[in-house]
Amino acid sequence: MSWDPVFRLVQRIPRGRVLTYGALAKALRLPGGARSAGRAMAATPSGKGIPWHRVVGEHGKILIREPYASLQRRLLESEGITIIESRADLKRHLWKPSKKSPPKYRTPKKRIQR
DNA sequence: CATCTGACGACCG
DNA sequence: GCGGTCGCCAGAT
């Protein structure tokens, strides 16, 4: 599975903005919904400039575990996003994948048979 | 091939 | 608002 479309979209999230796994999944029509978005992020290659920390759970909650949670919080705050009780203020920072036909994820029609 | 394991979220009590 | 269950499905073991 190529999570490329996911990475591309995440890469477009502006500084100081966040997106939720659910919104991400919905925007790309990921099969399996939000969890798929989560899997994609878990597979995020580091060192590629992908702002993974801008993806949070519903209500802006940071869902990942330590030690990443602390790191994510720190990164978000450094961008001017206020985190209260492990949550980002979505009202102010939720980002919408505006215009430009968001790359739509497509399920492979069929899998390679063994 | 069988099972387990989640960077989720909706639902219910 | 909080904790438990369930559907979902790709990777890991």
mmCIF file of C-alpha atoms (C1' of nucleotides) in Angstrom:
data_model
loop_
_atom_site.group_PDB
_atom_site.id
_atom_site.type_symbol
_atom_site.label_atom_id
_atom_site.label_comp_id
_atom_site.label_asym_id
_atom_site.label_seq_id
_atom_site.Cartn_x
_atom_site.Cartn_y
_atom_site.Cartn_z
ATOM 1 C CA MET A 1 0.000 0.000 0.000
ATOM 2 C CA SER A 2 1.262 3.362 -0.923
ATOM 3 C CA TRP A 3 0.468 6.070 1.532
ATOM 4 C CA ASP A 4 1.838 8.621 -0.820
ATOM 5 C CA PRO A 5 -1.416 10.577 -1.260
ATOM 6 C CA VAL A 6 -1.611 10.857 2.491
ATOM 7 C CA PHE A 7 1.900 12.139 2.850
ATOM 8 C CA ARG A 8 1.362 14.648 0.105
ATOM 9 C CA LEU A 9 -1.695 16.063 1.761
ATOM 10 C CA VAL A 10 -0.044 16.232 5.154
ATOM 11 C CA GLN A 11 2.830 18.013 3.557
ATOM 12 C CA ARG A 12 0.445 20.730 2.400
ATOM 13 C CA ILE A 13 -0.774 21.527 5.894
ATOM 14 C CA PRO A 14 0.303 25.113 6.540
ATOM 15 C CA ARG A 15 2.338 26.037 9.549
ATOM 16 C CA GLY A 16 0.190 26.668 12.578
ATOM 17 C CA ARG A 17 -2.639 24.515 11.254
ATOM 18 C CA VAL A 18 -3.730 20.986 12.042
ATOM 19 C CA LEU A 19 -5.836 18.264 10.510
ATOM 20 C CA THR A 20 -7.559 15.332 12.166
ATOM 21 C CA TYR A 21 -7.126 11.717 11.168
ATOM 22 C CA GLY A 22 -10.792 11.540 10.384
ATOM 23 C CA ALA A 23 -10.784 14.617 8.181
ATOM 24 C CA LEU A 24 -7.697 13.331 6.469
ATOM 25 C CA ALA A 25 -9.279 9.970 5.795
ATOM 26 C CA LYS A 26 -12.434 11.600 4.579
ATOM 27 C CA ALA A 27 -10.663 13.966 2.258
ATOM 28 C CA LEU A 28 -8.838 11.109 0.626
ATOM 29 C CA ARG A 29 -11.645 8.583 0.992
ATOM 30 C CA LEU A 30 -9.343 6.160 2.669
ATOM 31 C CA PRO A 31 -10.836 2.711 2.947
ATOM 32 C CA GLY A 32 -11.026 1.836 6.587
ATOM 33 C CA GLY A 33 -11.441 5.439 7.565
ATOM 34 C CA ALA A 34 -9.511 7.206 10.251
ATOM 35 C CA ARG A 35 -7.576 4.156 11.292
ATOM 36 C CA SER A 36 -6.059 4.006 7.885
ATOM 37 C CA ALA A 37 -4.943 7.572 8.296
ATOM 38 C CA GLY A 38 -3.390 6.515 11.549
ATOM 39 C CA ARG A 39 -1.592 3.636 9.940
ATOM 40 C CA ALA A 40 -0.303 5.947 7.288
ATOM 41 C CA MET A 41 1.092 8.326 9.853
ATOM 42 C CA ALA A 42 2.641 5.498 11.781
ATOM 43 C CA ALA A 43 4.452 4.644 8.606
ATOM 44 C CA THR A 44 5.568 8.192 7.991
ATOM 45 C CA PRO A 45 9.155 8.190 6.883
ATOM 46 C CA SER A 46 11.159 10.569 9.026
ATOM 47 C CA GLY A 47 13.596 12.959 7.489
ATOM 48 C CA LYS A 48 11.336 13.827 4.591
ATOM 49 C CA GLY A 49 9.975 17.027 5.953
ATOM 50 C CA ILE A 50 6.558 15.575 6.537
ATOM 51 C CA PRO A 51 4.867 17.576 9.315
ATOM 52 C CA TRP A 52 3.330 14.537 10.996
ATOM 53 C CA HIS A 53 2.791 16.494 14.181
ATOM 54 C CA ARG A 54 0.070 18.532 12.490
ATOM 55 C CA VAL A 55 -2.200 15.521 12.435
ATOM 56 C CA VAL A 56 -4.208 15.005 15.590
ATOM 57 C CA GLY A 57 -7.248 13.078 16.695
ATOM 58 C CA GLU A 58 -10.803 14.346 16.848
ATOM 59 C CA HIS A 59 -11.171 17.406 19.055
ATOM 60 C CA GLY A 60 -7.518 18.116 18.481
ATOM 61 C CA LYS A 61 -6.456 15.498 20.908
ATOM 62 C CA ILE A 62 -2.986 14.095 20.768
ATOM 63 C CA LEU A 63 -3.476 10.364 20.608
ATOM 64 C CA ILE A 64 -0.037 8.958 20.188
ATOM 65 C CA ARG A 65 2.010 7.745 23.091
ATOM 66 C CA GLU A 66 5.151 8.893 24.679
ATOM 67 C CA PRO A 67 7.693 9.852 23.854
ATOM 68 C CA TYR A 68 6.175 11.157 20.651
ATOM 69 C CA ALA A 69 3.258 12.840 22.325
ATOM 70 C CA SER A 70 5.526 15.277 24.126
ATOM 71 C CA LEU A 71 7.463 15.956 21.000
ATOM 72 C CA GLN A 72 4.304 16.585 19.021
ATOM 73 C CA ARG A 73 2.996 18.944 21.627
ATOM 74 C CA ARG A 74 6.217 20.849 21.670
ATOM 75 C CA LEU A 75 6.315 21.120 17.908
ATOM 76 C CA LEU A 76 2.755 22.351 17.709
ATOM 77 C CA GLU A 77 3.258 24.922 20.395
ATOM 78 C CA SER A 78 6.336 26.144 18.637
ATOM 79 C CA GLU A 79 4.079 26.927 15.683
ATOM 80 C CA GLY A 80 1.789 28.974 17.780
ATOM 81 C CA ILE A 81 -0.859 26.353 18.395
ATOM 82 C CA THR A 82 -2.168 26.372 21.896
ATOM 83 C CA ILE A 83 -2.442 22.962 23.491
ATOM 84 C CA ILE A 84 -4.707 22.624 26.466
ATOM 85 C CA GLU A 85 -5.019 19.327 28.273
ATOM 86 C CA SER A 86 -3.507 17.494 25.335
ATOM 87 C CA ARG A 87 -5.752 19.224 22.877
ATOM 88 C CA ALA A 88 -5.202 21.726 20.132
ATOM 89 C CA ASP A 89 -7.809 24.382 19.581
ATOM 90 C CA LEU A 90 -9.411 23.101 16.419
ATOM 91 C CA LYS A 91 -11.748 26.035 16.163
ATOM 92 C CA ARG A 92 -8.793 28.169 15.412
ATOM 93 C CA HIS A 93 -6.354 25.819 13.770
ATOM 94 C CA LEU A 94 -8.236 23.202 11.818
ATOM 95 C CA TRP A 95 -7.110 23.230 8.238
ATOM 96 C CA LYS A 96 -9.295 22.371 5.297
ATOM 97 C CA PRO A 97 -7.641 20.757 2.279
ATOM 98 C CA SER A 98 -8.968 23.612 0.106
ATOM 99 C CA LYS A 99 -9.222 23.639 -3.678
ATOM 100 C CA LYS A 100 -6.761 21.890 -5.918
ATOM 101 C CA SER A 101 -8.327 18.492 -6.312
ATOM 102 C CA PRO A 102 -7.005 16.769 -3.241
ATOM 103 C CA PRO A 103 -5.205 13.669 -4.407
ATOM 104 C CA LYS A 104 -7.708 10.934 -4.033
ATOM 105 C CA TYR A 105 -6.610 7.691 -2.610
ATOM 106 C CA ARG A 106 -7.497 4.642 -4.640
ATOM 107 C CA THR A 107 -7.697 1.101 -3.485
ATOM 108 C CA PRO A 108 -5.816 -1.323 -5.623
ATOM 109 C CA LYS A 109 -8.394 -3.038 -7.783
ATOM 110 C CA LYS A 110 -7.025 -6.409 -7.054
ATOM 111 C CA ARG A 111 -4.227 -7.825 -5.088
ATOM 112 C CA ILE A 112 -1.492 -9.951 -6.348
ATOM 113 C CA GLN A 113 -2.477 -13.535 -5.920
ATOM 114 C CA ARG A 114 -0.011 -15.931 -4.492
ATOM 115 C "C1'" DC B 1 -1.735 -19.025 6.120
ATOM 116 C "C1'" DA B 2 -3.456 -17.650 11.167
ATOM 117 C "C1'" DT B 3 -3.239 -14.118 14.651
ATOM 118 C "C1'" DC B 4 -2.280 -10.091 16.811
ATOM 119 C "C1'" DT B 5 -1.784 -5.175 16.875
ATOM 120 C "C1'" DG B 6 -2.758 -0.745 16.538
ATOM 121 C "C1'" DA B 7 -0.798 7.793 15.328
ATOM 122 C "C1'" DC B 8 -9.198 6.268 14.973
ATOM 123 C "C1'" DG B 9 -13.731 7.272 15.697
ATOM 124 C "C1'" DA B 10 -18.712 6.256 16.328
ATOM 125 C "C1'" DC B 11 -21.677 4.546 19.735
ATOM 126 C "C1'" DC B 12 -23.428 3.339 24.205
ATOM 127 C "C1'" DG B 13 -23.976 3.383 29.325
ATOM 128 C "C1'" DG C 1 -16.988 13.926 30.043
ATOM 129 C "C1'" DC C 2 -15.011 9.117 30.548
ATOM 130 C "C1'" DG C 3 -14.261 4.221 29.708
ATOM 131 C "C1'" DG C 4 -15.491 -0.051 27.016
ATOM 132 C "C1'" DT C 5 -16.855 -2.211 22.521
ATOM 133 C "C1'" DC C 6 -16.846 -2.616 17.777
ATOM 134 C "C1'" DG C 7 -15.798 -1.983 12.720
ATOM 135 C "C1'" DC C 8 -12.119 -1.270 9.914
ATOM 136 C "C1'" DC C 9 -7.769 -3.237 7.431
ATOM 137 C "C1'" DA C 10 -2.518 -3.134 6.521
ATOM 138 C "C1'" DG C 11 1.752 -4.882 8.539
ATOM 139 C "C1'" DA C 12 4.222 -7.594 11.622
ATOM 140 C "C1'" DT C 13 5.112 -12.027 13.700
#
